[in-house]
XYZ file of C-alpha atoms in Angstrom:
619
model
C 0.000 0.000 0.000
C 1.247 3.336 -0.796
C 2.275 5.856 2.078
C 1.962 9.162 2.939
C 5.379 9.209 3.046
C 6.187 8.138 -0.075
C 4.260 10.286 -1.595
C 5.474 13.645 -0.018
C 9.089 11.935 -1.124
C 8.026 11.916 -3.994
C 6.215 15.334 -3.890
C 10.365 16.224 -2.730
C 11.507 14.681 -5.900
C 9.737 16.183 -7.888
C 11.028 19.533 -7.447
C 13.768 18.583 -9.236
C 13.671 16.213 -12.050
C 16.797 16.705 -13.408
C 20.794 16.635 -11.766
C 21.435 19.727 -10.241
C 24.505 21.546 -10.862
C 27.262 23.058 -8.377
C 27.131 26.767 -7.657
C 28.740 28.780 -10.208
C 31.908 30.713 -8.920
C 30.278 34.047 -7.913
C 32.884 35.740 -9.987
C 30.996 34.045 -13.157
C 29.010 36.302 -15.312
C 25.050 35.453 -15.478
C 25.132 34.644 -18.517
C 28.313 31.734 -18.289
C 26.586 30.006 -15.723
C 23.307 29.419 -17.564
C 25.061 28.005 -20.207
C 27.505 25.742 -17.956
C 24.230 25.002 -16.349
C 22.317 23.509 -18.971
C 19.838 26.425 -18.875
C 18.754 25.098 -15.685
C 15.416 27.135 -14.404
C 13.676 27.909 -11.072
C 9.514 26.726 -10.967
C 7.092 28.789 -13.528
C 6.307 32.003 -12.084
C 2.612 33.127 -12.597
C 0.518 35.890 -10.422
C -2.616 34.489 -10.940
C -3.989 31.118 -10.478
C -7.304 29.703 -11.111
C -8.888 26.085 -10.571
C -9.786 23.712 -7.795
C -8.419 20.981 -5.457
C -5.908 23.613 -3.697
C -4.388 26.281 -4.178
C -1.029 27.546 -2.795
C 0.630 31.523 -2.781
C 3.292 32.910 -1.854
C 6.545 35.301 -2.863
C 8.847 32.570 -4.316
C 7.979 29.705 -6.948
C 9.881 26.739 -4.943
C 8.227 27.299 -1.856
C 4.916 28.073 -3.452
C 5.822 24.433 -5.643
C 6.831 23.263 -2.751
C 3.283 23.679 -1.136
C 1.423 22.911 -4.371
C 3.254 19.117 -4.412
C 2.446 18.208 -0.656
C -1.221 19.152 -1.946
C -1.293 16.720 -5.363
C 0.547 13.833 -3.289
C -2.531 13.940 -0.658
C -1.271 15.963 2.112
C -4.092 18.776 3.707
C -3.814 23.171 3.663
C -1.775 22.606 7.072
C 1.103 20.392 5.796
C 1.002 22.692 2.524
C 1.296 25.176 5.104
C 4.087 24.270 7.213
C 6.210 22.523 3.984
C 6.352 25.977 2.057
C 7.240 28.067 5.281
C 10.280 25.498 5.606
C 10.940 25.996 1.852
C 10.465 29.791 2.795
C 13.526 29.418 5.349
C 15.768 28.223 2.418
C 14.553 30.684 -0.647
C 13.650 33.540 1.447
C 16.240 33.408 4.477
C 16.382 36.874 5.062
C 12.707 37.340 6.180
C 11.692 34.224 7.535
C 13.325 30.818 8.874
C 13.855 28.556 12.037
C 15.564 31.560 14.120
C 12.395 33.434 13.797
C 8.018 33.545 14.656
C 5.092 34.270 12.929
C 1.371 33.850 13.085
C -0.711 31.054 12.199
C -4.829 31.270 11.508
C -6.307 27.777 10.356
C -10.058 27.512 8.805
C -11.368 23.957 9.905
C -14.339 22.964 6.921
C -15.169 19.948 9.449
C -15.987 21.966 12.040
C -16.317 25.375 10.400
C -14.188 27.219 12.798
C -11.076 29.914 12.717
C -8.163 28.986 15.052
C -4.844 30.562 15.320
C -1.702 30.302 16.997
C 0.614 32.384 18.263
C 4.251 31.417 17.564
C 5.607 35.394 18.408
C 9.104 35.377 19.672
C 9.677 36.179 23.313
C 12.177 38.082 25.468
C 14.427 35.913 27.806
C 14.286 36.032 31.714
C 17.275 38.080 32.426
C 15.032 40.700 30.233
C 13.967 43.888 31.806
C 12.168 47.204 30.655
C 15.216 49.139 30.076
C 17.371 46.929 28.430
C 17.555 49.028 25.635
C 18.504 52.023 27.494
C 21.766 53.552 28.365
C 22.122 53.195 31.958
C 24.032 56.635 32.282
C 21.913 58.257 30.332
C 18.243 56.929 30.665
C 18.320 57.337 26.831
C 17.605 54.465 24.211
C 20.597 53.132 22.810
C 21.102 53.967 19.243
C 18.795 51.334 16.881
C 21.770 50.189 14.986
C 23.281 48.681 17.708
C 20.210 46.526 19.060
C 19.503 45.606 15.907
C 22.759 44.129 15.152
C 23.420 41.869 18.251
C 22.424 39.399 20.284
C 20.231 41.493 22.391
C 17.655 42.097 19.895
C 17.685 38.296 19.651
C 14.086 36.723 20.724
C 13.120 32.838 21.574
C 12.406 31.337 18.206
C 8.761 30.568 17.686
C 8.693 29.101 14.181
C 9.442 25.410 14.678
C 7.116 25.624 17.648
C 4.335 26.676 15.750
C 4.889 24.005 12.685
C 4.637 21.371 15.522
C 1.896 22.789 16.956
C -0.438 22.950 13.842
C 0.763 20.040 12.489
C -0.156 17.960 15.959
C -3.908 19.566 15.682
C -4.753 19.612 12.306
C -1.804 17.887 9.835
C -1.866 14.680 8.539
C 2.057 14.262 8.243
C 4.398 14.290 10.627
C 6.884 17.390 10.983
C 9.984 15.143 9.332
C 8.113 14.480 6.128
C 6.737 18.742 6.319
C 10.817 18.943 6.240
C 11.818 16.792 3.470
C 11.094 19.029 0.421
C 12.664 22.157 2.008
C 15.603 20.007 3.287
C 16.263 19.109 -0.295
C 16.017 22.620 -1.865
C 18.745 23.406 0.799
C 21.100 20.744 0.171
C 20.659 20.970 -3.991
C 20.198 24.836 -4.175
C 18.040 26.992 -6.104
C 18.451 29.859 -8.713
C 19.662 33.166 -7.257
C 17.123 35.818 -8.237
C 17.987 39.653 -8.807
C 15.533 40.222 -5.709
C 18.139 37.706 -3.446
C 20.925 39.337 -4.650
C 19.593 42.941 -3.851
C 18.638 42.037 -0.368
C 21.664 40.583 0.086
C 23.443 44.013 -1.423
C 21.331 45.843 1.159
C 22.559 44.026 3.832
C 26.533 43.755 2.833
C 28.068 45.772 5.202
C 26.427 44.058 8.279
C 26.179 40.784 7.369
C 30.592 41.217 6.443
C 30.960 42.126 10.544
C 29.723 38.227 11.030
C 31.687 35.601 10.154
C 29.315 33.023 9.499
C 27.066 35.325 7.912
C 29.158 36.868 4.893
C 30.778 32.712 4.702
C 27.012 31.951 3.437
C 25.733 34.659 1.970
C 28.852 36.497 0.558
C 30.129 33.059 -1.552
C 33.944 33.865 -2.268
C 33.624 37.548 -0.369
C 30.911 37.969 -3.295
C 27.759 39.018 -3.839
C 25.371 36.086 -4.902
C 25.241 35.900 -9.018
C 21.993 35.962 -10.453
C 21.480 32.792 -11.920
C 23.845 30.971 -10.014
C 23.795 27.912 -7.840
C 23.171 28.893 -3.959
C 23.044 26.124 -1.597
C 22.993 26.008 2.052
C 23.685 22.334 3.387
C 24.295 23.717 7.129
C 20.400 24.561 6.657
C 19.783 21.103 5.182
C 21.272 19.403 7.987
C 19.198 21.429 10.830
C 16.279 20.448 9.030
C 17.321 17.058 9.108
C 18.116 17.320 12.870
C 14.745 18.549 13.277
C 13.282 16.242 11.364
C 14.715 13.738 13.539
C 14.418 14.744 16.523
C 11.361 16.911 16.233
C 11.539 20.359 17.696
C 13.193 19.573 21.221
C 16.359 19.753 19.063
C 15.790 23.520 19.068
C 14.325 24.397 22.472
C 16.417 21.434 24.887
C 19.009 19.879 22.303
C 22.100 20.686 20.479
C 20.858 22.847 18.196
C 19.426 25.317 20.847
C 22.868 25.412 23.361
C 24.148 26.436 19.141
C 22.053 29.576 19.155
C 22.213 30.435 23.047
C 26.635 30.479 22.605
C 25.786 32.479 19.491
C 23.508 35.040 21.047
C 25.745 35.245 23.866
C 28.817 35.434 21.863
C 28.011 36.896 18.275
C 31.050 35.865 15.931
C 31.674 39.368 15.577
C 34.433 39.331 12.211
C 38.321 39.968 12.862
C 38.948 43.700 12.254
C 34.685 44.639 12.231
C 34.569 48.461 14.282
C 30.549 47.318 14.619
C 29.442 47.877 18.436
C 27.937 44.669 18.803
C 26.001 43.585 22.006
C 25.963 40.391 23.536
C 22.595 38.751 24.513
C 20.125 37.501 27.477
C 19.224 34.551 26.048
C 19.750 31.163 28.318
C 18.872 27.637 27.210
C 16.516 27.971 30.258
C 14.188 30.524 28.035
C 14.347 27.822 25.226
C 12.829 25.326 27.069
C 10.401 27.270 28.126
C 9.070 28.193 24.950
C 5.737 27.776 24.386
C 3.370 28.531 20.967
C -0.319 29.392 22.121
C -3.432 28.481 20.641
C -5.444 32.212 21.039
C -8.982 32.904 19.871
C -8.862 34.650 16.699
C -10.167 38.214 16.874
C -13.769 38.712 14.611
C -15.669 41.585 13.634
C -18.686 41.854 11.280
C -17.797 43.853 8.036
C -21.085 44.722 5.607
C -22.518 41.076 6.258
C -18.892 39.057 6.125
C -17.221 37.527 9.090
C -13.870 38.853 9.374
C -11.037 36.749 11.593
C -7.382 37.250 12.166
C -4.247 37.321 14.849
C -5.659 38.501 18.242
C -2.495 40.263 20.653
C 0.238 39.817 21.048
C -0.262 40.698 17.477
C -2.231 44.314 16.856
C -3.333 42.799 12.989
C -6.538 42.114 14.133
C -7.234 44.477 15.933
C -6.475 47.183 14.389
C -7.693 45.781 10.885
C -10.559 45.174 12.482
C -11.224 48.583 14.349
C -10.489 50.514 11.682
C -13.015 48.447 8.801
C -15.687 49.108 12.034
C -15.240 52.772 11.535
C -15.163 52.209 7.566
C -18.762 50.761 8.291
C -19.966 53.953 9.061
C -19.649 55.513 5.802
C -20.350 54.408 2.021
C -17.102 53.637 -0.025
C -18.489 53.778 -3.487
C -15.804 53.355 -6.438
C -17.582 56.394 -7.845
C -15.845 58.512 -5.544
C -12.430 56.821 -5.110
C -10.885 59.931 -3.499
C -13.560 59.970 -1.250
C -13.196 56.305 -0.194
C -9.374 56.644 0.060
C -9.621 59.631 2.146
C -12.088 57.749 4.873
C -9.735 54.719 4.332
C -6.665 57.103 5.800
C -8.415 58.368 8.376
C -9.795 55.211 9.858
C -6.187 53.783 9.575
C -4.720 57.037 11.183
C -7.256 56.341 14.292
C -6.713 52.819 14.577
C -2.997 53.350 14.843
C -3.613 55.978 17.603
C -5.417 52.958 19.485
C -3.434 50.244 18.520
C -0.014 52.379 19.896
C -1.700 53.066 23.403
C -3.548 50.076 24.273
C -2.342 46.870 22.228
C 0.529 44.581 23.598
C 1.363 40.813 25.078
C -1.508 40.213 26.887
C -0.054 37.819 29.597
C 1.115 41.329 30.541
C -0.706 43.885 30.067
C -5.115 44.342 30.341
C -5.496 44.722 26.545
C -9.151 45.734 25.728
C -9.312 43.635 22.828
C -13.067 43.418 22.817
C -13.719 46.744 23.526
C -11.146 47.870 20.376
C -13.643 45.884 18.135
C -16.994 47.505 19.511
C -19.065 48.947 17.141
C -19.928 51.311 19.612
C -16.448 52.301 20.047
C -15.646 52.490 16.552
C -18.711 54.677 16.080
C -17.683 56.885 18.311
C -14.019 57.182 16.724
C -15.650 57.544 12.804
C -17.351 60.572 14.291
C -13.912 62.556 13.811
C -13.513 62.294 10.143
C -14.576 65.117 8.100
C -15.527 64.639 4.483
C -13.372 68.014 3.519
C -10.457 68.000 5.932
C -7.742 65.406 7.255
C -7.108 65.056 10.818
C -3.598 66.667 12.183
C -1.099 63.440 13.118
C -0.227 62.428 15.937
C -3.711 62.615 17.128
C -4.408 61.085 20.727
C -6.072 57.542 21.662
C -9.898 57.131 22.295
C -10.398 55.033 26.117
C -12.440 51.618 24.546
C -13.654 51.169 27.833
C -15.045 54.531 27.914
C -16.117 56.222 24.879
C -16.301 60.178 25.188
C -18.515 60.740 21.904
C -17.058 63.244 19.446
C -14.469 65.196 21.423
C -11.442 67.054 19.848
C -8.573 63.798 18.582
C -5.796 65.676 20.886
C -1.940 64.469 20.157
C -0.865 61.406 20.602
C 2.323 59.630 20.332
C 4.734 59.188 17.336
C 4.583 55.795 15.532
C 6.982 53.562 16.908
C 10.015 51.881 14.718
C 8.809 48.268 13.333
C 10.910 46.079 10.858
C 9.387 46.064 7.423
C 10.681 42.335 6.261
C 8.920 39.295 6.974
C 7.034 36.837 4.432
C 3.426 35.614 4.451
C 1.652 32.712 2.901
C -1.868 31.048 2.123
C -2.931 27.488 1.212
C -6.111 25.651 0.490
C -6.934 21.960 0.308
C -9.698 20.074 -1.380
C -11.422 19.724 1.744
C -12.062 23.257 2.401
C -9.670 23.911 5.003
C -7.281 26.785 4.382
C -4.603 28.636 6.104
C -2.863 32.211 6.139
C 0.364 31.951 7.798
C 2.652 35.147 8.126
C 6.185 34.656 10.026
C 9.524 36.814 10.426
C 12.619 37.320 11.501
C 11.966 41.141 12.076
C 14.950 43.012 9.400
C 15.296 42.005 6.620
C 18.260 39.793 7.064
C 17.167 39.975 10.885
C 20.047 40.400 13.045
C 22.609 39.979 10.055
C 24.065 37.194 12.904
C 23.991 33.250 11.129
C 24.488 30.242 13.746
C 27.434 28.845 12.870
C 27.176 25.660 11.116
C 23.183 26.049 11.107
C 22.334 27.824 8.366
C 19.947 30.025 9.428
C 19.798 33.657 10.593
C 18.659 35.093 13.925
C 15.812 37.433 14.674
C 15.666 40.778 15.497
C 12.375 40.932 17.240
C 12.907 42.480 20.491
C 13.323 45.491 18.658
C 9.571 45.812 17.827
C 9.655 46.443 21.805
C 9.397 50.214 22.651
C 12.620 51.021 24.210
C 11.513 53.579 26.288
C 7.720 54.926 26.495
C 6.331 56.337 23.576
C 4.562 59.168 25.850
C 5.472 60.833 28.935
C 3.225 59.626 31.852
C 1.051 57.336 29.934
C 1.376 53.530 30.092
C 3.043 51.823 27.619
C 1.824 48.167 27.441
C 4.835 47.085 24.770
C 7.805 48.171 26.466
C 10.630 44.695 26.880
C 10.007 42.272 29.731
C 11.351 38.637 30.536
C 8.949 36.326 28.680
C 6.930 38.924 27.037
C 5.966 38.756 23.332
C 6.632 42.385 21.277
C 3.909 43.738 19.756
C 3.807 42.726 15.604
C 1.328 44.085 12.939
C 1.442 40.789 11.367
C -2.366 40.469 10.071
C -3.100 37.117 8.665
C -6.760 37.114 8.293
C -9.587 35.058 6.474
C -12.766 36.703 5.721
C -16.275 34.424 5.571
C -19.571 34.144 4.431
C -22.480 31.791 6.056
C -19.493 29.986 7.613
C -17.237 28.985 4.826
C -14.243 31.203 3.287
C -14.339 34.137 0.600
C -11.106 35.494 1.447
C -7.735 34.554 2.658
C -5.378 37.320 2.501
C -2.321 39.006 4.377
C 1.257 40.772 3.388
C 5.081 41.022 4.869
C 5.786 45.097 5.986
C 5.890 46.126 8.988
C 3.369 48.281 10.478
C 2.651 48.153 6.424
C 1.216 44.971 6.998
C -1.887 46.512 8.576
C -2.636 49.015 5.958
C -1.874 46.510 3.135
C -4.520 43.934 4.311
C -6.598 46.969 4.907
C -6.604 48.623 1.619
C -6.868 45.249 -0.442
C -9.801 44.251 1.562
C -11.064 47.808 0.835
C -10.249 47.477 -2.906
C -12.290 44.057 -3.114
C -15.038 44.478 -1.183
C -16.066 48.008 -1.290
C -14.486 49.378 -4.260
C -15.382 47.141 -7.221
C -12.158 45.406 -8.091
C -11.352 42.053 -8.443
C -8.608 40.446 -5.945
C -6.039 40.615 -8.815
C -6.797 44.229 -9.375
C -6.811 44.950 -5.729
C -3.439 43.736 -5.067
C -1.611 44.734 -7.608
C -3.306 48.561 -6.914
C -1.560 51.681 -6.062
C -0.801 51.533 -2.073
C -0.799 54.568 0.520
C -0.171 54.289 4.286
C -1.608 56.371 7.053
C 0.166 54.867 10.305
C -1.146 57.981 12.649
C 1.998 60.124 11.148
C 2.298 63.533 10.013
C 3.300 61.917 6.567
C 1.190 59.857 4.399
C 3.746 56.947 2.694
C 2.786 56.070 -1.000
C 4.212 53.824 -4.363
C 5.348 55.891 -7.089
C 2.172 54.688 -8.874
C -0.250 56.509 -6.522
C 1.877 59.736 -6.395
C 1.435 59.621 -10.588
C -2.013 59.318 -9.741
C -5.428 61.705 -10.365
C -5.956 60.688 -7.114
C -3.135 62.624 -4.861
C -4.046 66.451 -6.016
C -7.160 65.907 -4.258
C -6.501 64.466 -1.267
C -3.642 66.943 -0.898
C -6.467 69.259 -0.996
C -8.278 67.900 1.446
C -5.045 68.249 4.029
C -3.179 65.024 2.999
C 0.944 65.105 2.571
C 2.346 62.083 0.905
C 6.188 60.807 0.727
C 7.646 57.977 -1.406
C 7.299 54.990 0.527
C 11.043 54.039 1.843
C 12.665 50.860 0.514
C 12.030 47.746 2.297
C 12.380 44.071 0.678
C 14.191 45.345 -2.431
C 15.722 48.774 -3.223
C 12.630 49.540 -4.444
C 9.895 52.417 -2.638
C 6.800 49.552 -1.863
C 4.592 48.949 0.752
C 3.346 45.065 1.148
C 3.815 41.961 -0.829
C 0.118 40.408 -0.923
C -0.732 36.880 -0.868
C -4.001 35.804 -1.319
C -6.560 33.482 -1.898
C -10.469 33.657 -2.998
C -12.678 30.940 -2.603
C -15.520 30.180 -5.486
C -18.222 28.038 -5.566
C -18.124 24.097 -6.116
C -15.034 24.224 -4.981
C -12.904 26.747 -7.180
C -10.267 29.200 -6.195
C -7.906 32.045 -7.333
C -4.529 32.339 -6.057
C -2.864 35.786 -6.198
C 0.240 36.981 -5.306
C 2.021 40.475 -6.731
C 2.704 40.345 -10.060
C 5.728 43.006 -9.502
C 6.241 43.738 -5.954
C 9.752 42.132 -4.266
C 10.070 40.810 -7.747
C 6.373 39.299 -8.165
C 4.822 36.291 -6.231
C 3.701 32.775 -7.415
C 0.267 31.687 -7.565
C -0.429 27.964 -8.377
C -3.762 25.415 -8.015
C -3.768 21.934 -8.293
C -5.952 21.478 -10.528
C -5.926 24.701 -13.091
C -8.956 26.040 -14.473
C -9.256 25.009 -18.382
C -8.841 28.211 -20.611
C -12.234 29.499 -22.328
C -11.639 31.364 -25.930
């Protein structure tokens, strides 16, 4: 009889049907290496994917293939799930991977119920509230030096969470999740322009770390495009955890690896970097735990609407601010009127989500209360139709709304890494999945385990290092154990209890406004998903500046909301040297069965979108 496990081997195998070739010197020209290799190629690349029996998306072909394979060789959405994340690790290891966390939200057709979990990275014991501070100075030390050390290091939640989901709803264990992923890293894949740019980005810091510019600086290089880039450190960790499941991390060999390396970074001979050493203990590792949490839900125009409760502020603040947006008409007839209601219920939202949203084992967070309809009424009240509201404006009390009284000033946005990589998967059953995990930076700490293969987070950083506002409580400042607050917003919207939408983005405090604005574009402003990812994107974070793609600032669009009070900047860089906000991927669910896949079609070099079964062309 034939095995599950045969079958995801040979879902593994599949990946690559023909002999893979060694990594070209990185001195090699692009076009030398594609001839010595045979004209080897990475998976089809496609934006768009229609059909039934599955569907997978996400920002890079092998994992989305990856994913797409576990699904024809019988496995369900959460081994899909869990195999491309692993494949993520390999292809994308400079936003997501074993050192890092993430969010998880599963939709059970069985039982026709949302669950999440939360796999956030926490801080370690020895962890306090000023452990970003100066201690002669009171001051916050400077963000370049967190970043890069082992104090902005947080206990890995990403292995965790694949064991986790996989125990409740998989139907494979974690070693076979591993096997494709494990194979991409040992054989290699096809450097892309977008690798080599990150990598580019991140030259100078990832040189100061031995391990780090060994791997991803080949010969003192930068990666070739088209060459050969393998990781078999990364290969054999998977193995490691494949067998011995996830206690290899958090009480074995591999965890008393990343503990010396936090504590110790393998700072390069001759780097001037101030480089900090961390709190981490292999006591903290142990005690690492990924929580099943309710999902947060709101009611938007007749759809159910279900994503990452704290210590994420996703839902939230997604949530809160499509409440206020339920208070007005968004009509595609009036797009600058719609975008202008859109900004202000994101620039409120923010306000609340900065004052009252943090770990929750720690602070009172009035998550119900955020969500009220009453509240969010009474917060819609202070948009005008003719006039934008003056940034920072103040927080509303959820327990106690005060009706329409003047916004006030409110606290600057705090910083928030804009990497990270997100995911979505569907099975023939029904169930789906929108998975979104990090490592914080992109290229997260810029410090590699040695001999691992992966890269370390920088999540402690999304921590406020000191309070955002003079005598008022800050609910995300560090603490031993405590989970940071993320915007990660992996959400799946419903209908009479089964999905329409599964959608969420990589970005930073982006990520809100992203999922925001493409839910907006879909379901109140006439476009199709397609259309309303790959749209113009603007983002009001409760700043005096509005960010924007060069699209929108081209657009008809800008004059008029600058009229109305608006002042827009070109979005910084973030994935790619590129100004974008987001990198969408997304699923929509049709009936009997059929689904779309969409990913970007240009953003951090365009997604991949595949089904299992694809829809037959109509002339």
């Amino acid at each position: 009889m034939t095995t599950r496990r045969t079958l995801l081997a040979a879902a593994s195998a599949a990946l690559f049907p023909l002999p893979l070739l060694p990594q070209a010197a990185a001195a090699a020209s692009t076009t030398a290496h594609r001839k010595a290799s045979g004209g080897l190629r990475p998976p089809a690349k496609q934006a768009v994917a229609a059909g039934s029996g599955g569907a997978v998306s996400s920002v890079n072909p092998y994992a989305t293939q990856v994913g797409i394979d576990v699904l024809r060789h019988g496995g369900n959405a959460v081994d899909a799930a869990v195999a491309t994340a692993a494949a993520l690790g390999v292809v994308e290891p400079y936003s997501a991977g074993v050192g890092g966390g993430g969010y998880f939200v599963y939709y059970n057709a069985r039982t026709k119920t949302v669950h999440t979990i939360d796999g956030r990275e926490t801080g370690p014991a020895r962890m306090r509230s000023d452990s970003f501070t100066d201690p002669s100075t009171g001051e916050a030390i400077p963000f370049d030096e967190a970043v890069n050390s082992g104090l902005s290091v947080g206990i890995p939640g990403t292995p965790a969470t694949w064991q986790k989901a996989l125990d409740a709803w998989g139907s494979v264990p974690l070693a076979e999740a591993l096997r494709p992923a494990a194979r991409i890293a040992d054989d290699g894949f096809v450097v892309n322009d977008q690798f080599r740019a990150q990598t580019e980005m991140n030259e100078a810091r990832f040189r100061d770390f031995t391990p780090t510019a060994q791997l991803f600086l080949p010969g003192g290089q930068l990666p070739v495009v088209g060459s050969r880039f393998r990781n078999p450190d990364l290969a054999r960790t998977y193995r490691e955890l494949a067998r011995d499941g996830v206690n290899a991390l958090y009480h074995g060999d591999i965890g008393a690896d990343v503990v010396r390396t936090v504590q110790h970074p393998p700072v390069a001979q001759g780097s001037t970097r101030t480089v900090r050493p961390g709190l981490m203990e292999r006591s903290d590792l142990a005690g690492y735990r990924a929580i099943l949490r309710e999902p947060t839900h709101t009611a938007y125009h007749g759809l159910e609407v279900y994503s990452m409760a704290p210590s994420s502020s996703g839902g939230t603040t997604v949530g809160e601010a499509l409440n206020i947006l339920e208070n007005f008409s968004l009509s595609p007839s009036d797009t600058v009127q719609a975008l202008h209601d859109y900004l202000e219920a994101s620039r409120i939202a923010f306000a609340d989500r900065n004052r009252w949203v943090g770990d929750p084992a720690f602070s009172d967070v009035p998550t119900k209360e955020l969500l009220s309809k009453e509240f969010a009424k009474d917060r819609a009240c202070l948009i005008r139709p003719t006039t934008s509201l003056t940034s920072p404006i103040a927080p509303g009390d959820p327990r106690n709304p005060a009706g329409c009284t003047p916004p006030g000033t409110g606290s600057q946005e705090p910083y928030e890494g804009p990497s990270t990589t997100h995911l979505v998967a569907s099975d023939r059953w029904g169930n789906v999945v929108s998975y979104t995990l990090t490592i914080e930076q992109t290229g997260g700490s810029a410090i590699t385990v040695p001999g691992r293969g992966f890269l370390l987070n920088n999540e402690l950083t999304d921590f406020d290092f000191t309070p955002l506002q003079k005598g008022v409580p800050d609910p995300n400042l560090p603490g031993p154990g405590k989970r940071p607050r993320s915007s990660m917003s992996p959400t799946i919207v419903m209908r009479d209890g089964k999905p329409v939408i599964a959608v969420g983005s990589p970005g930073g405090a982006t990520i809100i406004t992203t999922v925001l604005q493409t839910l907006v574009n879909r379901l109140d402003l006439g476009m199709t998903l397609p259309e309303a990812v790959a749209a113009p994107r603007i983002s009001q974070r409760n700043r005096t500046t509005t960010e924007a793609e060069p699209a929108f600032l081209d657009s008809s669009e800008r004059p008029a909301l600058e009229a109305l009070g608006e002042h827009f900047v070109l979005a910084p860089p973030t994935f790619t040297p590129s100004p974008e906000i987001g990198a969408v991927a997304a699923l929509e669910f049709g009936p009997h069965g059929t689904v779309t896949a969409v990913a970007e079609p240009q953003r951090r070099g365009g997604g991949s979108a595949m089904v299992v079964h694809p829809a037959r062309a109509t002339s």
